[in-house]
Amino acid sequence: MKGPRVRFAPSPTGYFHVGSARSALFNFFVARKARDGVFILRIEDTDADRNREEWVDGIVSAMQWLGLSPDEGPFRQSDNGPAHREAISQLWGAGFLYYCDCTSDLVTARKGDNKTPGYDRFCRERGLVAGPTTALRFATPTDGTTTVHDLIRGDVVFNHSVIDDFVVAKSSGAVLYALANVVDDRADRITHVIRGEEHLPNTPKQILLWTALDVVSGTRVDLPAYAHLPLLVNEQRKKLSKRKDPVSTESYRDQGFLSEAFVNYLGLLGWAPSGDIEKAPLADFIAEFRLEDVSHSPAFFDVKKLTHLNGEYIRALAPDEFIERLTPWVRPWASDWSPTDRDVPWSPEQFDEALFFLVAPLIQERIAVLGEVPAMVDFFFLSEVPYDEAAFAKTVSGNPVAIEMLRAAITAFDTAEWTSENLHRVTADVGESLGLVLRKAQAPLRCAVTGTTVGPPLFESLEILGRSVTLERLEAALRKALG
RNA sequence: GCUCCCAUCGUCUAGUGGCCUAGGACACCGCCCUUUCACGGCGGCGACGCGGGUUCGAAUCCCGCUGGGAGUGCCA
């Protein structure tokens, strides 16, 4: 028995939409679940106005990042032009199509308050012929119904009376998506069409075209099984909008989401693994996934939950793996890729690899996305402490006892054994002598040395930074506070 | 307007007639841990839209209503 052949068929845009990513993923699940399934990538670029080669590169690289590389493709729909035109001429020859010279203004004007959908079949019997202003329409049967057998939703019946005579080829001769998609699915022997719910209403048109092609081509090709995935929506429960919502997969990659966490989260939108487990490896998703179990209702893309899941994935990384994954964010010069428009605060000369190796474990459990790292560790590498002036004013200069704490710490640290444990103890003792609990005692030191009030554990950081740098910074902070 | 889809905590979901005084996760709120921030642990808040049926028994089946959404291009 032959395995499923599925295709992911995006139209090229400037970025890879998260909804597209989810569709690609569910197609991928179906292909991988079978031992001999095939996952095809087809770029639906029949609209020449919106088509640029770099958009295709973007789709391919985003899919690669997600680990969803196709088994076949990327194919370009535009490469199959001859077959599309052949289909058109066969369909025309058999009387399935007719020419129409109505402008869209005319169509809407004539429609008026009429309840009939779309085009009113005005040109159906006019016997027009090809010309520079005539488009080709499909003569939809006026009675009867077409049923879409949807694996997720069950049978959906469409009455032909509500399907208009849609255009299959523009007056320019360009073949439209409706037809090209069907011709290509037939040619690729697609067995499962898995796509967003927004495609459900035009599925009967494609089925009509499919069966018409069976007739004119003399080859009966089995209809694919259809599965329309629930939409991804925003807080307002509207379809994710490219204008208002953060929908670019690349932007999540650039913020430092791990691809495996991102894929895991996407897999949770509209489907769930068995048991009370949500964090699961891709292999588990593939093994358990069934289209029949996909949810029917729209899902909100919740960045907070994604972020939490990403944090779990980060914490689960082996330390050296964590450091490796951080390369684009901390050593972009050593990486063939780095997040766009994001500068690293230090220079290659300032960055100290051995030191970072010691620092990494301190931050691994306190971040949720990789992009948080530079701001958290910058003080280790910069010669000038990057002060948060408001924090400094509050924690150090505006606080008399903090000044005392700084002075006392400088004295005590001068000879203290330089281990985090001892620095911890010494700070506690010095603080106590000034009537400060450790929480209060460490605050001015932290701000003096790291520039801010939050960050990696202080004493561990001081140990890594070393005695001379620490003392230098404490003294500099004291001068800054007094001066 | 017309066609179609959908309806369990704020969110993602489990649930396929009795195991449900509805489970988990995110978010939120407490408490604990604690050198900041986090992590972690414990606990709390919190849902079957409404009305009719069917059935000994409905979150689960049927109908209606209401509410959301999508489609309605010489876009895909």
XYZ file of N, CA and C in Angstrom, chain A residues 22-257:
708
model
N 2.084 26.132 11.178
C 1.250 25.103 11.790
C 0.690 24.156 10.715
N 0.255 24.715 9.594
C -0.230 23.858 8.502
C 0.866 22.930 8.008
N 2.051 23.490 7.820
C 3.177 22.678 7.355
C 3.436 21.545 8.349
N 3.395 21.888 9.624
C 3.668 20.894 10.665
C 2.662 19.742 10.640
N 1.375 20.063 10.515
C 0.373 19.007 10.530
C 0.469 18.138 9.274
N 0.839 18.750 8.162
C 1.108 17.955 6.958
C 2.283 17.018 7.209
N 3.292 17.582 7.843
C 4.505 16.826 8.153
C 4.188 15.634 9.053
N 3.346 15.854 10.042
C 2.942 14.760 10.937
C 2.374 13.589 10.130
N 1.473 13.926 9.212
C 0.809 12.876 8.440
C 1.802 12.124 7.561
N 2.721 12.874 6.947
C 3.706 12.225 6.082
C 4.643 11.335 6.878
N 5.084 11.816 8.037
C 6.064 11.068 8.818
C 5.462 9.899 9.587
N 4.185 10.016 9.880
C 3.571 8.938 10.645
C 3.584 7.629 9.852
N 3.391 7.737 8.554
C 3.465 6.544 7.709
C 4.936 6.296 7.368
N 5.290 5.059 7.203
C 6.707 4.791 6.907
C 7.104 5.304 5.536
N 6.150 5.396 4.629
C 6.516 5.827 3.278
C 5.735 7.061 2.839
N 5.412 7.929 3.795
C 4.712 9.155 3.448
C 5.657 10.141 2.789
N 5.103 11.016 1.961
C 5.931 12.016 1.280
C 5.387 13.416 1.540
N 6.279 14.283 1.952
C 5.933 15.672 2.272
C 6.471 16.574 1.161
N 5.543 17.230 0.475
C 5.916 18.041 -0.687
C 5.738 19.524 -0.398
N 6.686 20.329 -0.856
C 6.552 21.778 -0.746
C 6.323 22.354 -2.140
N 5.181 23.003 -2.270
C 4.867 23.627 -3.555
C 4.559 25.097 -3.327
N 5.292 25.942 -3.999
C 5.088 27.377 -3.860
C 4.005 27.816 -4.841
N 2.915 28.338 -4.313
C 1.802 28.747 -5.171
C 2.013 30.188 -5.612
N 2.735 30.303 -6.711
C 3.171 31.626 -7.172
C 2.523 32.032 -8.488
N 1.291 31.567 -8.707
C 0.659 31.896 -9.985
C 0.371 33.374 -10.141
N 0.287 34.094 -9.048
C 0.077 35.530 -9.152
C 1.435 36.208 -9.285
N 1.793 36.515 -10.538
C 3.127 37.049 -10.809
C 3.386 38.377 -10.107
N 2.301 39.102 -9.810
C 2.474 40.389 -9.146
C 3.036 40.252 -7.740
N 2.724 39.126 -7.111
C 3.211 38.943 -5.755
C 4.119 37.734 -5.715
N 5.266 37.911 -6.228
C 6.131 36.767 -6.323
C 7.569 37.211 -6.464
N 8.348 36.884 -5.485
C 9.761 37.219 -5.588
C 10.567 36.025 -5.118
N 11.657 35.810 -5.780
C 12.454 34.627 -5.484
C 12.938 34.600 -4.043
N 13.244 35.770 -3.476
C 13.755 35.745 -2.099
C 12.676 35.315 -1.115
N 11.402 35.515 -1.495
C 10.325 35.058 -0.618
C 10.388 33.541 -0.503
N 10.696 32.896 -1.629
C 10.802 31.440 -1.630
C 11.941 31.003 -0.717
N 13.051 31.694 -0.803
C 14.186 31.371 0.075
C 13.774 31.485 1.531
N 12.961 32.501 1.819
C 12.508 32.705 3.193
C 11.689 31.533 3.683
N 10.798 31.042 2.842
C 9.969 29.892 3.216
C 10.840 28.669 3.465
N 11.756 28.431 2.538
C 12.617 27.256 2.663
C 13.476 27.319 3.919
N 14.040 28.478 4.194
C 14.924 28.523 5.359
C 14.139 28.477 6.672
N 12.956 29.064 6.679
C 12.136 28.984 7.890
C 11.720 27.546 8.149
N 11.376 26.837 7.090
C 10.979 25.438 7.267
C 12.157 24.594 7.720
N 13.311 24.936 7.219
C 14.519 24.237 7.617
C 14.778 24.463 9.107
N 14.608 25.703 9.523
C 14.811 26.021 10.944
C 13.883 25.173 11.811
N 12.646 25.003 11.346
C 11.672 24.235 12.108
C 11.894 22.727 11.995
N 12.785 22.342 11.112
C 13.029 20.915 10.921
C 11.973 20.268 10.050
N 11.351 21.069 9.192
C 10.271 20.558 8.338
C 10.671 20.573 6.872
N 11.866 20.153 6.604
C 12.305 20.169 5.218
C 11.508 19.166 4.397
N 11.123 19.577 3.190
C 10.286 18.707 2.352
C 11.064 17.543 1.741
N 10.331 16.479 1.442
C 10.933 15.348 0.736
C 11.024 15.656 -0.747
N 10.051 16.420 -1.229
C 10.060 16.813 -2.642
C 9.785 18.309 -2.720
N 10.476 18.973 -3.601
C 10.313 20.406 -3.752
C 11.476 21.137 -3.109
N 11.412 22.462 -3.092
C 10.251 23.251 -3.464
C 9.986 23.268 -4.974
N 8.719 22.986 -5.310
C 8.274 23.144 -6.683
C 7.629 24.513 -6.781
N 7.661 25.051 -7.968
C 6.970 26.318 -8.189
C 5.779 26.044 -9.079
N 4.646 26.496 -8.627
C 3.442 26.284 -9.418
C 3.603 26.891 -10.810
N 4.303 27.997 -10.866
C 4.479 28.685 -12.153
C 5.254 27.820 -13.154
N 6.012 26.846 -12.665
C 6.749 25.976 -13.577
C 5.841 24.991 -14.301
N 4.640 24.867 -13.789
C 3.730 23.891 -14.377
C 2.739 24.525 -15.357
N 3.078 25.737 -15.825
C 2.207 26.485 -16.728
C 1.665 25.702 -17.910
N 2.499 24.960 -18.622
C 1.997 24.201 -19.781
C 0.855 23.256 -19.418
N 0.990 22.576 -18.291
C -0.069 21.640 -17.881
C -1.350 22.403 -17.546
N -1.195 23.583 -16.938
C -2.369 24.384 -16.614
C -3.089 24.804 -17.888
N -2.318 25.244 -18.876
C -2.934 25.699 -20.126
C -3.560 24.539 -20.890
N -2.916 23.390 -20.784
C -3.460 22.199 -21.420
C -4.828 21.860 -20.799
N -4.887 21.948 -19.483
C -6.140 21.660 -18.778
C -7.212 22.648 -19.227
N -6.821 23.915 -19.352
C -7.762 24.935 -19.784
C -8.325 24.595 -21.162
N -7.449 24.208 -22.060
C -7.944 23.979 -23.418
C -8.829 22.734 -23.482
N -8.493 21.730 -22.693
C -9.343 20.533 -22.665
C -10.722 20.859 -22.086
N -10.696 21.619 -21.008
C -11.946 21.972 -20.341
C -12.819 22.836 -21.267
N -12.148 23.740 -21.958
C -12.846 24.613 -22.905
C -13.434 23.790 -24.040
N -12.640 22.869 -24.522
C -13.071 22.033 -25.636
C -14.298 21.210 -25.272
N -14.383 20.828 -24.019
C -15.494 19.977 -23.593
C -16.683 20.786 -23.086
N -16.581 22.100 -23.173
C -17.719 22.927 -22.793
C -17.880 23.219 -21.312
N -16.848 22.996 -20.545
C -16.941 23.291 -19.108
C -16.701 24.774 -18.809
N -16.147 25.443 -19.812
C -15.741 26.834 -19.594
C -16.411 27.767 -20.603
N -16.496 29.022 -20.251
C -16.971 30.014 -21.224
C -16.297 31.346 -20.976
N -16.291 32.157 -22.019
C -15.623 33.460 -21.907
C -16.575 34.515 -21.357
N -16.005 35.453 -20.641
C -16.799 36.504 -20.023
C -16.025 37.803 -20.102
N -16.712 38.878 -20.514
C -16.010 40.157 -20.628
C -16.507 41.191 -19.608
N -17.168 40.714 -18.570
C -17.664 41.639 -17.558
C -16.513 42.128 -16.676
N -16.487 43.430 -16.474
C -15.494 43.941 -15.521
C -16.043 43.664 -14.128
N -15.166 43.718 -13.150
C -15.634 43.423 -11.791
C -16.630 44.485 -11.321
N -16.452 45.718 -11.802
C -17.413 46.772 -11.469
C -18.807 46.417 -11.980
N -18.810 45.913 -13.203
C -20.069 45.544 -13.825
C -20.741 44.412 -13.043
N -19.920 43.459 -12.632
C -20.464 42.317 -11.898
C -21.106 42.764 -10.591
N -20.415 43.614 -9.864
C -20.967 44.055 -8.585
C -22.164 44.965 -8.789
N -22.102 45.792 -9.816
C -23.221 46.705 -10.096
C -24.483 45.908 -10.382
N -24.330 44.882 -11.168
C -25.474 44.083 -11.560
C -26.007 43.263 -10.385
N -25.099 42.908 -9.510
C -25.489 42.114 -8.364
C -26.468 42.903 -7.479
N -26.117 44.164 -7.235
C -26.983 45.025 -6.443
C -27.423 44.393 -5.152
N -28.744 44.416 -4.924
C -29.264 43.843 -3.689
C -29.608 42.369 -3.852
N -29.295 41.870 -5.035
C -29.575 40.468 -5.334
C -28.928 39.527 -4.315
N -29.643 38.452 -4.016
C -29.088 37.528 -3.023
C -28.171 36.481 -3.640
N -28.189 36.364 -4.962
C -27.325 35.353 -5.573
C -25.864 35.698 -5.316
N -25.099 34.661 -5.088
C -23.696 34.893 -4.744
C -22.862 35.261 -5.964
N -21.935 36.160 -5.747
C -20.949 36.465 -6.777
C -21.516 36.791 -8.148
N -20.887 36.201 -9.116
C -21.213 36.471 -10.513
C -22.567 35.866 -10.929
N -23.314 36.599 -11.717
C -24.671 36.165 -12.074
C -24.779 35.364 -13.387
N -23.643 34.887 -13.883
C -23.632 34.019 -15.088
C -24.097 34.748 -16.341
N -23.958 36.059 -16.299
C -24.412 36.914 -17.407
C -23.913 36.449 -18.777
N -22.660 36.055 -18.857
C -22.081 35.725 -20.170
C -22.175 34.256 -20.564
N -22.815 33.508 -19.699
C -22.818 32.059 -19.895
C -23.273 31.626 -21.291
N -24.317 32.253 -21.799
C -24.849 31.842 -23.112
C -24.516 32.822 -24.219
N -23.605 33.745 -23.974
C -23.347 34.773 -24.975
C -22.403 34.299 -26.084
N -21.750 33.187 -25.887
C -20.891 32.638 -26.922
C -19.684 33.499 -27.256
N -19.163 34.188 -26.257
C -17.984 35.019 -26.464
C -16.763 34.161 -26.798
N -15.801 34.774 -27.456
C -14.566 34.046 -27.771
C -13.380 34.732 -27.108
N -12.233 34.082 -27.179
C -11.037 34.617 -26.533
C -10.731 36.013 -27.023
N -10.271 36.851 -26.140
C -9.918 38.213 -26.505
C -9.160 38.852 -25.370
N -8.643 40.044 -25.591
C -7.823 40.701 -24.565
C -8.588 41.084 -23.300
N -9.908 41.099 -23.378
C -10.674 41.471 -22.184
C -11.603 40.363 -21.712
N -11.396 39.176 -22.219
C -12.284 38.092 -21.798
C -11.575 37.100 -20.886
N -12.191 36.883 -19.747
C -11.681 35.894 -18.799
C -12.461 34.607 -19.014
N -11.898 33.528 -18.512
C -12.545 32.233 -18.673
C -13.191 31.822 -17.351
N -14.489 31.498 -17.444
C -15.186 31.069 -16.234
C -15.605 29.611 -16.317
N -15.747 28.996 -15.161
C -16.200 27.622 -15.079
C -17.725 27.640 -14.981
N -18.382 26.836 -15.819
C -19.842 26.765 -15.791
C -20.266 25.785 -14.700
N -20.517 26.323 -13.532
C -20.924 25.497 -12.410
C -22.323 24.940 -12.648
N -22.546 23.657 -12.376
C -23.892 23.091 -12.542
C -24.897 23.925 -11.737
N -26.069 24.144 -12.299
C -27.028 24.988 -11.595
C -27.813 24.254 -10.527
N -27.885 22.930 -10.650
C -28.521 22.226 -9.544
C -27.665 21.071 -9.055
N -28.112 20.460 -7.990
C -27.314 19.404 -7.382
C -26.424 19.955 -6.280
N -25.663 19.074 -5.702
C -24.791 19.484 -4.599
C -23.427 18.815 -4.736
N -22.461 19.377 -4.048
C -21.149 18.741 -3.945
C -20.845 18.589 -2.466
N -20.412 17.404 -2.090
C -20.100 17.162 -0.683
C -18.601 17.061 -0.482
N -18.136 17.817 0.472
C -16.724 17.734 0.840
C -16.620 16.760 2.017
N -15.887 15.693 1.825
C -15.674 14.755 2.932
C -14.449 15.232 3.695
N -14.705 15.863 4.808
C -13.598 16.438 5.559
C -13.262 15.542 6.748
N -11.993 15.175 6.844
C -11.554 14.257 7.902
C -11.747 14.854 9.291
N -11.690 16.150 9.380
C -11.834 16.788 10.683
C -13.292 17.118 10.989
N -13.989 17.645 9.996
C -15.350 18.130 10.237
C -16.476 17.213 9.783
N -16.140 16.177 9.074
C -17.200 15.326 8.550
C -17.671 15.844 7.198
N -18.818 15.389 6.737
C -19.308 15.805 5.429
C -19.878 17.212 5.462
N -19.458 18.020 4.494
C -19.999 19.367 4.375
C -20.620 19.470 2.988
N -21.911 19.749 2.960
C -22.640 19.764 1.694
C -22.821 21.195 1.174
N -22.472 21.394 -0.079
C -22.662 22.705 -0.700
C -23.660 22.574 -1.841
N -24.639 23.444 -1.833
C -25.604 23.466 -2.915
C -24.993 24.233 -4.092
N -25.073 23.657 -5.284
C -24.460 24.319 -6.444
C -25.033 25.703 -6.702
N -26.253 25.903 -6.269
C -26.873 27.206 -6.530
C -26.145 28.347 -5.808
N -25.333 28.016 -4.846
C -24.622 29.092 -4.154
C -23.144 29.186 -4.577
N -22.798 28.399 -5.570
C -21.429 28.481 -6.084
C -21.479 29.205 -7.420
N -20.793 30.311 -7.517
C -20.902 31.082 -8.762
C -19.957 30.526 -9.828
N -20.079 31.080 -11.017
C -19.199 30.662 -12.109
C -17.874 31.388 -11.948
N -16.991 30.783 -11.230
C -15.727 31.437 -10.889
C -14.746 31.470 -12.064
N -13.864 32.442 -11.996
C -12.864 32.609 -13.046
C -11.726 31.611 -12.868
N -11.350 30.967 -13.951
C -10.213 30.046 -13.870
C -8.984 30.584 -14.593
N -9.224 31.517 -15.517
C -8.080 32.137 -16.207
C -8.408 33.599 -16.449
N -7.445 34.447 -16.158
C -7.644 35.883 -16.334
C -7.666 36.230 -17.817
N -8.144 37.429 -18.110
C -8.152 37.878 -19.502
C -6.731 37.943 -20.058
N -5.762 38.097 -19.180
C -4.366 38.112 -19.622
C -3.899 36.710 -20.018
N -4.712 35.730 -19.704
C -4.331 34.361 -20.017
C -3.771 33.629 -18.810
N -3.438 34.380 -17.763
C -2.868 33.764 -16.566
C -3.881 32.834 -15.910
N -3.413 31.641 -15.562
C -4.289 30.664 -14.920
C -4.338 30.960 -13.426
N -5.539 30.865 -12.865
C -5.709 31.198 -11.456
C -5.507 30.008 -10.520
N -5.313 30.357 -9.281
C -5.094 29.380 -8.214
C -6.070 28.204 -8.236
N -7.368 28.496 -8.344
C -8.380 27.443 -8.238
C -8.068 26.264 -9.161
N -7.713 26.593 -10.382
C -7.446 25.543 -11.359
C -6.022 24.991 -11.219
N -5.063 25.891 -11.073
C -3.663 25.467 -10.996
C -3.454 24.511 -9.824
N -4.083 24.842 -8.722
C -3.975 24.028 -7.519
C -4.466 22.609 -7.769
N -5.582 22.512 -8.473
C -6.163 21.200 -8.745
C -5.304 20.408 -9.731
N -4.870 21.081 -10.763
C -4.030 20.399 -11.750
C -2.760 19.869 -11.079
N -2.176 20.690 -10.222
C -0.941 20.269 -9.558
C -1.174 19.145 -8.546
N -2.266 19.220 -7.832
C -2.557 18.150 -6.867
C -2.756 16.821 -7.588
N -3.376 16.901 -8.754
C -3.556 15.670 -9.542
C -2.213 15.149 -10.021
N -1.416 16.076 -10.552
C -0.110 15.676 -11.083
C 0.781 15.101 -9.988
N 0.699 15.676 -8.804
C 1.547 15.213 -7.697
C 0.941 14.024 -6.957
N -0.215 13.576 -7.412
C -0.907 12.434 -6.778
C -1.089 12.658 -5.273
N -1.554 13.851 -4.954
C -1.764 14.198 -3.556
C -2.907 13.366 -2.985
N -2.678 12.801 -1.805
C -3.721 11.976 -1.185
C -4.478 12.706 -0.083
N -3.815 13.691 0.546
C -4.449 14.440 1.627
C -4.192 15.924 1.453
N -5.269 16.688 1.372
C -5.131 18.137 1.315
C -5.409 18.662 2.722
N -4.353 19.111 3.386
C -4.462 19.571 4.772
C -4.110 21.050 4.783
N -5.072 21.885 5.093
C -4.863 23.325 4.997
C -5.810 24.052 5.931
N -5.687 25.373 5.958
C -6.494 26.184 6.864
C -7.972 26.180 6.506
N -8.770 26.427 7.504
C -10.219 26.415 7.345
C -10.724 27.435 6.335
N -9.960 28.480 6.107
C -10.422 29.486 5.147
C -10.584 28.914 3.748
N -10.008 27.748 3.521
C -10.124 27.126 2.195
C -11.366 26.256 2.042
N -12.040 25.993 3.129
C -13.209 25.111 3.055
C -14.260 25.586 2.044
N -14.608 26.870 2.009
C -15.625 27.311 1.057
C -15.243 27.142 -0.410
N -13.974 27.109 -0.736
C -13.708 26.927 -2.166
C -13.348 25.489 -2.524
N -13.431 24.613 -1.553
C -13.176 23.207 -1.828
C -14.185 22.593 -2.818
N -15.487 22.888 -2.700
C -16.409 22.313 -3.692
C -16.057 22.724 -5.123
N -15.565 23.939 -5.287
C -15.162 24.370 -6.636
C -14.024 23.500 -7.139
N -13.113 23.182 -6.239
C -11.972 22.379 -6.649
C -12.392 20.946 -6.956
N -13.381 20.473 -6.211
C -13.872 19.125 -6.483
C -14.565 19.073 -7.847
N -15.329 20.131 -8.138
C -16.000 20.231 -9.435
C -14.967 20.220 -10.574
N -13.933 20.985 -10.377
C -12.863 21.051 -11.369
C -12.163 19.690 -11.498
N -11.964 19.078 -10.367
C -11.259 17.787 -10.343
C -12.028 16.748 -11.162
N -13.322 16.671 -10.925
C -14.105 15.671 -11.650
C -14.242 16.039 -13.130
N -14.258 17.348 -13.409
C -14.305 17.762 -14.818
C -13.019 17.331 -15.522
N -11.910 17.451 -14.807
C -10.631 17.046 -15.396
C -10.571 15.535 -15.583
N -11.221 14.804 -14.694
C -11.310 13.346 -14.872
C -11.925 13.054 -16.228
N -12.988 13.809 -16.539
C -13.705 13.590 -17.781
C -12.865 13.959 -19.001
N -12.366 15.177 -19.015
C -11.679 15.643 -20.226
C -10.316 15.006 -20.437
N -9.665 14.595 -19.351
C -8.332 14.018 -19.528
C -8.405 12.521 -19.785
N -9.588 11.958 -19.524
C -9.728 10.522 -19.714
C -9.009 9.726 -18.644
N -8.528 10.424 -17.606
C -7.850 9.733 -16.508
C -8.567 10.046 -15.213
N -9.058 9.014 -14.577
C -9.718 9.258 -13.325
C -8.690 9.206 -12.206
N -8.569 10.329 -11.492
C -7.619 10.390 -10.380
C -8.434 10.477 -9.100
N -8.074 9.655 -8.122
C -8.815 9.696 -6.856
C -8.748 11.076 -6.216
N -9.903 11.508 -5.735
C -9.935 12.773 -5.004
C -9.099 12.615 -3.733
N -8.430 13.691 -3.331
C -7.695 13.611 -2.067
C -8.674 13.650 -0.897
N -8.222 13.211 0.250
C -9.014 13.404 1.472
C -8.736 14.837 1.905
N -9.769 15.510 2.374
C -9.570 16.888 2.807
C -9.563 16.987 4.326
N -8.796 17.928 4.824
C -8.772 18.181 6.268
C -8.536 19.677 6.454
N -9.552 20.362 6.952
C -9.412 21.808 7.138
C -9.156 22.140 8.598
N -7.973 22.659 8.835
C -7.515 22.948 10.193
C -8.175 24.204 10.744
N -8.446 24.204 12.048
C -9.020 25.415 12.645
C -8.052 26.586 12.506
N -8.627 27.762 12.378
C -7.827 28.971 12.214
C -7.032 29.315 13.473
N -5.961 30.043 13.277
C -5.219 30.614 14.400
C -5.709 32.055 14.529
N -6.104 32.428 15.722
C -6.703 33.758 15.903
C -5.978 34.586 16.978
N -6.293 35.877 17.004
C -5.711 36.760 18.010
C -6.667 36.920 19.194
N -6.346 37.806 20.126
C -7.194 37.973 21.316
C -8.617 38.353 20.948
N -8.758 39.047 19.823
C -10.096 39.467 19.405
C -10.835 38.347 18.672
N -10.196 37.180 18.631
C -10.799 36.026 17.968
C -10.940 36.229 16.469
N -10.074 37.059 15.918
C -10.067 37.241 14.469
C -8.856 36.492 13.918
N -8.969 36.124 12.658
C -7.863 35.465 11.990
C -6.602 36.308 12.181
N -5.506 35.669 12.487
C -4.251 36.384 12.694
C -3.970 37.336 11.530
N -3.783 38.597 11.880
C -3.573 39.593 10.842
C -2.107 39.964 10.730
N -1.633 40.034 9.503
C -0.221 40.330 9.322
C 0.093 41.763 9.739
N -0.895 42.617 9.705
C -0.667 44.011 10.077
C -0.611 44.209 11.594
N -1.576 43.576 12.277
C -1.703 43.860 13.708
C -1.081 42.829 14.645
N -0.864 41.630 14.139
C -0.392 40.581 15.033
C 1.032 40.141 14.696
N 1.758 39.697 15.702
C 3.116 39.196 15.457
C 3.049 37.797 14.862
N 3.069 37.714 13.541
C 2.834 36.421 12.894
C 4.038 35.845 12.164
N 5.150 36.551 12.199
C 6.278 36.054 11.438
C 7.107 35.054 12.241
N 7.211 33.863 11.699
C 7.992 32.820 12.346
C 9.428 33.288 12.578
N 9.961 34.004 11.600
C 11.340 34.483 11.720
C 11.523 35.390 12.928
N 10.486 36.155 13.267
C 10.644 37.062 14.399
C 10.746 36.276 15.703
N 10.117 35.132 15.765
C 10.234 34.295 16.955
C 11.628 33.676 17.019
N 12.103 33.258 15.872
C 13.468 32.729 15.824
C 14.452 33.814 16.299
N 14.228 35.050 15.829
C 15.155 36.127 16.157
C 15.101 36.534 17.630
N 13.969 36.308 18.258
C 13.875 36.632 19.678
C 14.540 35.577 20.544
N 14.834 34.436 19.921
C 15.514 33.408 20.687
C 14.611 32.294 21.168
N 13.575 32.009 20.397
C 12.782 30.823 20.694
C 13.510 29.648 20.047
